[in-house]
PDB file of C-alpha atoms in Angstrom:
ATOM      1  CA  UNK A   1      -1.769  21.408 -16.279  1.00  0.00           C
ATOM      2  CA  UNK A   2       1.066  22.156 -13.785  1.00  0.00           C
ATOM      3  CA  UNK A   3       3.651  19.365 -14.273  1.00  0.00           C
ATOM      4  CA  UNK A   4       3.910  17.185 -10.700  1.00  0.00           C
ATOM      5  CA  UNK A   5       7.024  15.837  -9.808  1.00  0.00           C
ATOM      6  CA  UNK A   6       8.203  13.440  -6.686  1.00  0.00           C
ATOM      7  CA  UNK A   7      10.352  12.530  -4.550  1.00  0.00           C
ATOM      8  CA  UNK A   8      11.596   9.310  -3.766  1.00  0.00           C
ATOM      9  CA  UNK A   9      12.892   8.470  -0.573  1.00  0.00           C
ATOM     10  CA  UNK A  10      13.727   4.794   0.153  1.00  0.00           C
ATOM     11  CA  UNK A  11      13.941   3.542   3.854  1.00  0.00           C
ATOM     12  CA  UNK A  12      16.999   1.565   3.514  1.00  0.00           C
ATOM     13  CA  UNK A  13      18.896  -0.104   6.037  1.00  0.00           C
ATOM     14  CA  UNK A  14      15.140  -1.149   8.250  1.00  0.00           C
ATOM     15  CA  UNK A  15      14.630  -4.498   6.081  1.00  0.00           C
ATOM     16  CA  UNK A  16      16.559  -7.107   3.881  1.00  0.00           C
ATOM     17  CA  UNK A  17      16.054  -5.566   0.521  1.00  0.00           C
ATOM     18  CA  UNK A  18      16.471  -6.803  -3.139  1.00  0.00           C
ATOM     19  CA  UNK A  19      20.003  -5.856  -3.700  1.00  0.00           C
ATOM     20  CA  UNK A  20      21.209  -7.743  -0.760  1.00  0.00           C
ATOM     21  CA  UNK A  21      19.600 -11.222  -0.999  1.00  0.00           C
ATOM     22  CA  UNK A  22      19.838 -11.216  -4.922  1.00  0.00           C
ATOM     23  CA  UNK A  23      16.397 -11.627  -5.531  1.00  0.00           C
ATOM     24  CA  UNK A  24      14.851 -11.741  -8.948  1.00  0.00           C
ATOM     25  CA  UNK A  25      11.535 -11.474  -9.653  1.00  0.00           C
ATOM     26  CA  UNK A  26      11.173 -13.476 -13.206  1.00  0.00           C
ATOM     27  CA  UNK A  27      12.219 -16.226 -10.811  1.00  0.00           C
ATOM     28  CA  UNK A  28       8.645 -15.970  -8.805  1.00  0.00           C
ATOM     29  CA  UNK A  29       6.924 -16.053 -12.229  1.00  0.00           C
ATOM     30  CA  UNK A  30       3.875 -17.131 -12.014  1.00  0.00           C
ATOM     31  CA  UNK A  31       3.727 -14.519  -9.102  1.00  0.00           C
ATOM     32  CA  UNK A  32       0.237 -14.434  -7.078  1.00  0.00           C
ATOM     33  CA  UNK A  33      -1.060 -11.687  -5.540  1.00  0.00           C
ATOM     34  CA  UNK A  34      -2.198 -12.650  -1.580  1.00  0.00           C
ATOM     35  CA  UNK A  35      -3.318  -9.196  -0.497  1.00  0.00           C
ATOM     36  CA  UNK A  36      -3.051  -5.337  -0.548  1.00  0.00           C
ATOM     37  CA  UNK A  37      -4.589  -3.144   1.747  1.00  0.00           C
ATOM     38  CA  UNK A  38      -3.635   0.437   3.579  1.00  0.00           C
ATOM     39  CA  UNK A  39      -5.030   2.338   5.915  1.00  0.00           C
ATOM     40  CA  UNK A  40      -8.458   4.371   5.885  1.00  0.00           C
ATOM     41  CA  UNK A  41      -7.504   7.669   7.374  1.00  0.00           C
ATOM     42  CA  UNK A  42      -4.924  10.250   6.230  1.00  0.00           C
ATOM     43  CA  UNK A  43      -2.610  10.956   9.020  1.00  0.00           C
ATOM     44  CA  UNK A  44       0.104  13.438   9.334  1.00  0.00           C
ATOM     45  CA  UNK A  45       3.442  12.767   9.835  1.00  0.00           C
ATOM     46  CA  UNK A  46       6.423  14.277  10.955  1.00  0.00           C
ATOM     47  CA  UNK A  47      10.308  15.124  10.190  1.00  0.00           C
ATOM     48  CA  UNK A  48      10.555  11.520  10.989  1.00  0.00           C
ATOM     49  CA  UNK A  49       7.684  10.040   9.372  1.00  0.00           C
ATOM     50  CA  UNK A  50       6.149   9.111  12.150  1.00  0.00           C
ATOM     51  CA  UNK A  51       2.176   9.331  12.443  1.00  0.00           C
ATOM     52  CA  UNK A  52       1.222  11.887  15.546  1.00  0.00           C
ATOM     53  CA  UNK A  53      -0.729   9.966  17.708  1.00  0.00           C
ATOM     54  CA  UNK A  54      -1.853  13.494  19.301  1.00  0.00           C
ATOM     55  CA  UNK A  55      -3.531  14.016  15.859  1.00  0.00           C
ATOM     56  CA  UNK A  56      -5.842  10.787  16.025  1.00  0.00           C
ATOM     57  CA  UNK A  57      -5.707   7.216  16.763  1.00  0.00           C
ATOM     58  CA  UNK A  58      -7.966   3.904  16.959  1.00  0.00           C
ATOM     59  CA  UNK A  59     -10.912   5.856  18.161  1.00  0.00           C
ATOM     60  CA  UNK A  60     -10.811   8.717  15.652  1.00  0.00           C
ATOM     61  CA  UNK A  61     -10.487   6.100  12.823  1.00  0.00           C
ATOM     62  CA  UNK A  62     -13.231   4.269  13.790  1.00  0.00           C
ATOM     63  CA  UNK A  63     -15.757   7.121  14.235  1.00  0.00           C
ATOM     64  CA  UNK A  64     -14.541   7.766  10.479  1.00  0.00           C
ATOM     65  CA  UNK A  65     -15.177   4.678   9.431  1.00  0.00           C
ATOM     66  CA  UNK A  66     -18.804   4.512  10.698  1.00  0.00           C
ATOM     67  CA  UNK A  67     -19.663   7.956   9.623  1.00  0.00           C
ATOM     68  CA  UNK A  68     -18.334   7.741   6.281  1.00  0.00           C
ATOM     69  CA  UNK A  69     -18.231  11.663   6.142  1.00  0.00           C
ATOM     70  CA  UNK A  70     -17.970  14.075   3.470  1.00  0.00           C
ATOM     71  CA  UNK A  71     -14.016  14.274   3.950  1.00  0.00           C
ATOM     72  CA  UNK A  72     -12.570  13.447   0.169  1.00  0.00           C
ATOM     73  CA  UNK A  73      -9.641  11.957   2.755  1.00  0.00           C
ATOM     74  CA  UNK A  74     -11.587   9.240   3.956  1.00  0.00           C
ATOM     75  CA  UNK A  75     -14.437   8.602   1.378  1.00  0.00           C
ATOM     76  CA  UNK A  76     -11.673   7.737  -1.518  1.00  0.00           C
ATOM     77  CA  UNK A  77      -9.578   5.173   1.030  1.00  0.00           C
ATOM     78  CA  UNK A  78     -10.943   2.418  -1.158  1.00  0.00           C
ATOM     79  CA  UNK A  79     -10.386   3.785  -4.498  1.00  0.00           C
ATOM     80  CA  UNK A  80      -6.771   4.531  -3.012  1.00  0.00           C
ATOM     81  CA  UNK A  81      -6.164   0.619  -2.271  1.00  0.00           C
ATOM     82  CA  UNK A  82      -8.190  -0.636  -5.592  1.00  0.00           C
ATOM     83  CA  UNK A  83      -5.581   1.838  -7.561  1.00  0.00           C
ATOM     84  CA  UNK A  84      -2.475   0.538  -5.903  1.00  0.00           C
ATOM     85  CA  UNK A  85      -3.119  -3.331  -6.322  1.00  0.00           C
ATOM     86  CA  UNK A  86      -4.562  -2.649 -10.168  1.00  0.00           C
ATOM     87  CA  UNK A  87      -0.823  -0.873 -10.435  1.00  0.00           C
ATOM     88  CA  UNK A  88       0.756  -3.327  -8.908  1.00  0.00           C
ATOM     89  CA  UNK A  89      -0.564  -6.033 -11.020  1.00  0.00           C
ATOM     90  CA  UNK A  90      -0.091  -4.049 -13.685  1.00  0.00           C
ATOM     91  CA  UNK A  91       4.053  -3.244 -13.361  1.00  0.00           C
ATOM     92  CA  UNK A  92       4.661  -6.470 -12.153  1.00  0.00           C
ATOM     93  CA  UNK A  93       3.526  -7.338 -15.871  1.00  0.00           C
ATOM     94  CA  UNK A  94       4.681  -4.377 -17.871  1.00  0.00           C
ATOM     95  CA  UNK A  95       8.056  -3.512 -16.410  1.00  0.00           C
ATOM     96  CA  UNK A  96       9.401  -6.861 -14.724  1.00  0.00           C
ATOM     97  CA  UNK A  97       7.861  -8.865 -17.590  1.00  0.00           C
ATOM     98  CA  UNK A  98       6.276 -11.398 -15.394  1.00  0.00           C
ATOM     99  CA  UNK A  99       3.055 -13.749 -15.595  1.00  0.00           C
ATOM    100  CA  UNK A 100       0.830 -12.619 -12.436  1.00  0.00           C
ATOM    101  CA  UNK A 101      -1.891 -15.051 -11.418  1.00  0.00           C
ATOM    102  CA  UNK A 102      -5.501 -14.168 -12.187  1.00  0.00           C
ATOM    103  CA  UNK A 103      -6.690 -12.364  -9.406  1.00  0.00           C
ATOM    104  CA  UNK A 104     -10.114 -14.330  -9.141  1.00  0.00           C
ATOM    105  CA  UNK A 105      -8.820 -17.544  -9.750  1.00  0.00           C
ATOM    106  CA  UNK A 106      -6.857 -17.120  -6.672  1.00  0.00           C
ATOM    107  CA  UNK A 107      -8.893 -15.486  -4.744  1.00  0.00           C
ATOM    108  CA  UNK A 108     -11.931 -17.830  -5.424  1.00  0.00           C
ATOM    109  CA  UNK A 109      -9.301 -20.901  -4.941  1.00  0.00           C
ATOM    110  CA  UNK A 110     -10.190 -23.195  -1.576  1.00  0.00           C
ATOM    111  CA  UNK A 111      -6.889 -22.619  -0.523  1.00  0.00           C
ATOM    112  CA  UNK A 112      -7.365 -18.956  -0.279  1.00  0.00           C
ATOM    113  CA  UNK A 113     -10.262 -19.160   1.853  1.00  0.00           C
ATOM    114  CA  UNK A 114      -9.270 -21.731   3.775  1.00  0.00           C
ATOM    115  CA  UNK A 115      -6.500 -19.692   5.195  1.00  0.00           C
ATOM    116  CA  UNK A 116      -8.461 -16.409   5.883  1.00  0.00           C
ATOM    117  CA  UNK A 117      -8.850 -14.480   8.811  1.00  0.00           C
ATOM    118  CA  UNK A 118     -12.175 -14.815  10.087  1.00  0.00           C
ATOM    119  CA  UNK A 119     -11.382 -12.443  12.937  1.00  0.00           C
ATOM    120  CA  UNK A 120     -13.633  -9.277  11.878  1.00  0.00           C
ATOM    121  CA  UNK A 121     -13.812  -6.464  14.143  1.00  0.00           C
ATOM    122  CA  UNK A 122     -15.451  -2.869  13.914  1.00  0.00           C
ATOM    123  CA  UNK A 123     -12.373  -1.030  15.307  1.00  0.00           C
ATOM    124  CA  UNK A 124     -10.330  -2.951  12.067  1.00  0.00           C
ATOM    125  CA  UNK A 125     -10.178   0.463  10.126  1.00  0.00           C
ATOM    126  CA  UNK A 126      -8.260  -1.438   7.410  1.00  0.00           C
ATOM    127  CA  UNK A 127      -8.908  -1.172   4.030  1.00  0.00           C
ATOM    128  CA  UNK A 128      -8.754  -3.814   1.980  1.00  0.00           C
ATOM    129  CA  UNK A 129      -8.375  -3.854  -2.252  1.00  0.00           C
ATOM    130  CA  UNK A 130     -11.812  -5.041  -3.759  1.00  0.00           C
ATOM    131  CA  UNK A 131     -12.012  -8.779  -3.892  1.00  0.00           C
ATOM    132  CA  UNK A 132      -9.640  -9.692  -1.216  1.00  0.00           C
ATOM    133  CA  UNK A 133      -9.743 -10.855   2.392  1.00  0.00           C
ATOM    134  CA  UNK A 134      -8.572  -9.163   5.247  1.00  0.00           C
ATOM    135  CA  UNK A 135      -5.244  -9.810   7.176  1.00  0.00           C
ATOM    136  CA  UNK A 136      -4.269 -11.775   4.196  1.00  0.00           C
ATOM    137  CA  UNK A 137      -0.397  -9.740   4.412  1.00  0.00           C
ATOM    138  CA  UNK A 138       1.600 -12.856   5.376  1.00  0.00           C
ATOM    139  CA  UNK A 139       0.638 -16.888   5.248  1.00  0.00           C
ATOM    140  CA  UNK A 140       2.566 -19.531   7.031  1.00  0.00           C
ATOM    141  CA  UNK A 141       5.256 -21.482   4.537  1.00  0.00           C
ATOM    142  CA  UNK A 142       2.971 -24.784   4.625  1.00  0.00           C
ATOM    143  CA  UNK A 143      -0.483 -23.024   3.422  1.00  0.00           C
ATOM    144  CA  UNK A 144       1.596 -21.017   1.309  1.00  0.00           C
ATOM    145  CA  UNK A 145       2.766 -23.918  -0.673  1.00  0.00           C
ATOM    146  CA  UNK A 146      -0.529 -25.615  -1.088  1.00  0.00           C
ATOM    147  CA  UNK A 147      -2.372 -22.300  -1.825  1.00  0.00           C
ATOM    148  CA  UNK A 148       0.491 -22.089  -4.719  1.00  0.00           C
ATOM    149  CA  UNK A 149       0.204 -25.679  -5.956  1.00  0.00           C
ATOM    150  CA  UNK A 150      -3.464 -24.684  -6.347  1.00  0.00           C
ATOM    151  CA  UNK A 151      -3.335 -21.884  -8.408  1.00  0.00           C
ATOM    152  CA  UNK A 152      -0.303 -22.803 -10.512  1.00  0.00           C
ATOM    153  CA  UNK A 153       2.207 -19.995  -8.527  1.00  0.00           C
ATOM    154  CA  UNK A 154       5.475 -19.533  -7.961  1.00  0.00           C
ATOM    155  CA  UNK A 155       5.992 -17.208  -5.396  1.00  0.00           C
ATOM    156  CA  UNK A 156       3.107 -14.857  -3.671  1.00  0.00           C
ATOM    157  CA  UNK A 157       3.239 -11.670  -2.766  1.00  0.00           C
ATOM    158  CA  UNK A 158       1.656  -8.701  -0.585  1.00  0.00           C
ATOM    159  CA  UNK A 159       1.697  -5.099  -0.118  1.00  0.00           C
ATOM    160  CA  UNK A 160       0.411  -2.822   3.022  1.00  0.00           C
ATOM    161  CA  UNK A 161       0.090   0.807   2.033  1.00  0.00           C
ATOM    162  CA  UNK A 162       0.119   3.998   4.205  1.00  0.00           C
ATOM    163  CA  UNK A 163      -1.228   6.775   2.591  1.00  0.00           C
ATOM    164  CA  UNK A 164      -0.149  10.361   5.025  1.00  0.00           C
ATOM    165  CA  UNK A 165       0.112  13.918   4.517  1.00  0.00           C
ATOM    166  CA  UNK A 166       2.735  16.091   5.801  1.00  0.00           C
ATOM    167  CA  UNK A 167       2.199  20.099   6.765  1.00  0.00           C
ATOM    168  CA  UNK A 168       4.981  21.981   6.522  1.00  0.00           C
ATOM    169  CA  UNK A 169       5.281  25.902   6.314  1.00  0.00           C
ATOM    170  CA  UNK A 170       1.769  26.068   4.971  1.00  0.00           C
ATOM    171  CA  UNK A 171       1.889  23.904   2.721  1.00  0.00           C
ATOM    172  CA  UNK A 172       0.790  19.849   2.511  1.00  0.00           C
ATOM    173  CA  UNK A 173       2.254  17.158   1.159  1.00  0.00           C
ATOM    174  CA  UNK A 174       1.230  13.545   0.016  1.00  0.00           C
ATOM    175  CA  UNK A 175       3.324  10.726   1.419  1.00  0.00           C
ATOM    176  CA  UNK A 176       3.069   7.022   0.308  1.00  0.00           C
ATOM    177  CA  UNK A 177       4.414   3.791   1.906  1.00  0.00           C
ATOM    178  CA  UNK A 178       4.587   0.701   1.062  1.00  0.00           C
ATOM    179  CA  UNK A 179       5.939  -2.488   3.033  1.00  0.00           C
ATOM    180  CA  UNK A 180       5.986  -5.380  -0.147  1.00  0.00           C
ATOM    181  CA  UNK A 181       6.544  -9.454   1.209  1.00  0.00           C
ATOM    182  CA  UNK A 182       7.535 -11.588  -1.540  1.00  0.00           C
ATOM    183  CA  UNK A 183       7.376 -15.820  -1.163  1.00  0.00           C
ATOM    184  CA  UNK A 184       9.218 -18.113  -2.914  1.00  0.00           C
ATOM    185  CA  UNK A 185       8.028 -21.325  -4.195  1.00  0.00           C
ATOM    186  CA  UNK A 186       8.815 -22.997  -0.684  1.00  0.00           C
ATOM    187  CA  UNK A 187       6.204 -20.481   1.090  1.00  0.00           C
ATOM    188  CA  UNK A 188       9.518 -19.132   2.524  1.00  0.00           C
ATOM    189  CA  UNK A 189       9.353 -14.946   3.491  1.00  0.00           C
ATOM    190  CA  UNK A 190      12.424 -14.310   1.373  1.00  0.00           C
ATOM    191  CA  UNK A 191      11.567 -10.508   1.452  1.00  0.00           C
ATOM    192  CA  UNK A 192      10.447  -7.541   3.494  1.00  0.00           C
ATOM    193  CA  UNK A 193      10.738  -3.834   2.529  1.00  0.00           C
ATOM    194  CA  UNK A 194       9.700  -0.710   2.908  1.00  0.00           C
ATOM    195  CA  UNK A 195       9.405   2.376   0.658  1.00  0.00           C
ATOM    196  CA  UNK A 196       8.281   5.967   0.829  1.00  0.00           C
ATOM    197  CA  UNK A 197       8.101   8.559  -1.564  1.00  0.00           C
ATOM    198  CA  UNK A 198       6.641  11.926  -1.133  1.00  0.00           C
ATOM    199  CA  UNK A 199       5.320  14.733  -3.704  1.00  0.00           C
ATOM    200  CA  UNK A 200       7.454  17.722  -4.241  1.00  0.00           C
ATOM    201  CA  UNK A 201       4.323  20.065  -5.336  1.00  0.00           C
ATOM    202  CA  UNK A 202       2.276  21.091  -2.474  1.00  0.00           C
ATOM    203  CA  UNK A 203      -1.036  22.720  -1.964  1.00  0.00           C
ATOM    204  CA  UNK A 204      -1.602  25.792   0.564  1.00  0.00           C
ATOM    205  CA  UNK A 205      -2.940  25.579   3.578  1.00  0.00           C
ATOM    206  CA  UNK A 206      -5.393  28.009   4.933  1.00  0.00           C
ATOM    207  CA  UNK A 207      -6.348  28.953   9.099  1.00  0.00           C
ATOM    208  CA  UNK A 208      -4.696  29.524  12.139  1.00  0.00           C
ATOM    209  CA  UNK A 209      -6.272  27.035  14.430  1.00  0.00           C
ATOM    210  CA  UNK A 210      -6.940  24.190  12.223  1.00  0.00           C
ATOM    211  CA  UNK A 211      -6.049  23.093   8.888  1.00  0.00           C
ATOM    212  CA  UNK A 212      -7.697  23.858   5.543  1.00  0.00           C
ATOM    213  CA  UNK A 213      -6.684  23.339   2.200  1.00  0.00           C
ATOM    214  CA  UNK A 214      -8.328  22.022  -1.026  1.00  0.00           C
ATOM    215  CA  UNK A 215      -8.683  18.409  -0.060  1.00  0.00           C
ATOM    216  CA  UNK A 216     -10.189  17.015  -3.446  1.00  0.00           C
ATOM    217  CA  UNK A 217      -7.080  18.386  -5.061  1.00  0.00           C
ATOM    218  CA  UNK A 218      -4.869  16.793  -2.482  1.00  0.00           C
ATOM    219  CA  UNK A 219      -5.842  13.223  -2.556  1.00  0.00           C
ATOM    220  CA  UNK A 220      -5.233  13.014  -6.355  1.00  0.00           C
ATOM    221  CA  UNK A 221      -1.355  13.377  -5.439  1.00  0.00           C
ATOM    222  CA  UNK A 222      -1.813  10.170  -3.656  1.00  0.00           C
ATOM    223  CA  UNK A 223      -2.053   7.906  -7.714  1.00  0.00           C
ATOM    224  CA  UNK A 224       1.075   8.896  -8.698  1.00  0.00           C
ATOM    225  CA  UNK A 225       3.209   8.677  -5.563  1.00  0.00           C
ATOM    226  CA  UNK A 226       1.815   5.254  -5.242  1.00  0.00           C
ATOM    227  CA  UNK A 227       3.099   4.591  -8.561  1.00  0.00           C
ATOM    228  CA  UNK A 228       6.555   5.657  -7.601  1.00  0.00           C
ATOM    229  CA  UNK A 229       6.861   3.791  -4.850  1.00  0.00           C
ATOM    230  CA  UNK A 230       5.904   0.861  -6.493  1.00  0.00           C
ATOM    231  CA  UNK A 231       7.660   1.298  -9.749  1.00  0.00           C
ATOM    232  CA  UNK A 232      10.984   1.097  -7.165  1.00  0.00           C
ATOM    233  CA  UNK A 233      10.628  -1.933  -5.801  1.00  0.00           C
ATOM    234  CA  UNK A 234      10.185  -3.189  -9.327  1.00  0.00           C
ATOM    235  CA  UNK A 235      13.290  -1.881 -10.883  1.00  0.00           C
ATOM    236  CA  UNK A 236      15.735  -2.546  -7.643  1.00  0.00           C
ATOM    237  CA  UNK A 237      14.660  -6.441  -8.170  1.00  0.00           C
ATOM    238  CA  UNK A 238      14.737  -6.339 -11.975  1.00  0.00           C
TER     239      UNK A 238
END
């Protein structure tokens, strides 16, 4: 099998990052996850990675969402968020060394639903990892805290993926980002950032008026870009 490799391309400079505030993550251990979710479409982006809004918007989303479709694209959005909180958990543990919270003991807490959105809407086209609740990205510092005394936390954190494709001299791309929000024990946002990394190997793309390539080969770039991405965060804050 064809060896993949990536590139990694942090956006620095757009938020406060780990470097700069001296953050350290054993110091949010225990470290509770409040929500992952990214987006149910695969856009395209641009030189700037930007999502062209010529190529789809609010409307085209949400005719994908209720048609489901046989587009690998769309029909794998939720596999694509279950497999970036699972990694999250997972490298928050194995490379930063750090207790994470039970996911259903936090989830299940009062707290947790208590400070849900109930604000459900069929033009939402977010999707949202397996056992979470929706818009749960961000909590105010005072439900924070309690919703940490609860489940024995130290800090709480989120991540909001965006999962794109660029096309590019024939050829397509798979492009990850991911905007993380860490809270300390006061329920204080101590830290927003975004990444982006993008796969090197690309697929062909076929047609002169619209754009075909081998789309069930494409969205398996998406696992370990997300990976990367993640992995990043987790070493700058080591």
């Amino acid at each position: 099998m064809k060896r993949v490799l990536f590139l990694l391309v942090p956006l620095a400079g757009l938020f406060a990052g780990c470097a700069s505030t001296k953050l350290e993550l054993a110091s949010f251990s225990p470290l509770g996850v409040l929500g992952v979710q990214g987006n149910l479409v695969v856009h395209e982006v641009d030189s700037a990675n930007e999502i062209d809004e010529d190529a789809g918007g609010m409307i085209s989303d949400a005719l994908n969402k209720a048609l489901g479709g046989k587009n690998p694209e769309v029909s794998t959005a939720q596999n694509r968020v279950d497999y970036a909180e699972e990694c999250l958990r997972l490298s928050l543990e194995d490379i930063a060394g750090i207790q994470v919270v039970d996911r259903e003991k936090l989830t299940g807490s009062d707290n947790y639903k208590y400070a849900k959105s109930n604000v459900l809407s069929f033009m939402d086209t977010a999707v949202v990892a397996t056992g979470y609740e929706p818009d749960m990205l961000s909590l105010g510092a005072k439900k924070a805290r309690i919703l940490m005394k609860e489940v024995g936390a130290s800090g709480l954190i989120s991540a909001e993926f965006e999962f794109d494709k660029r096309i590019s001299r024939n050829q397509v791309s798979a492009v990850v980002k991911m905007k993380v929000r860490l809270f300390d024990e006061r329920g204080k946002n101590v830290l927003t950032k975004e990444y982006m990394a993008e796969s090197a190997d690309k697929l062909d793309v076929h047609g002169i008026y619209d754009n075909k390539y081998d789309k069930e080969a494409f969205v398996e770039f998406f696992k370990p870009v997300t990976e990367t991405v993640i992995r990043t965060f987790i070493m700058e804050c080591l």
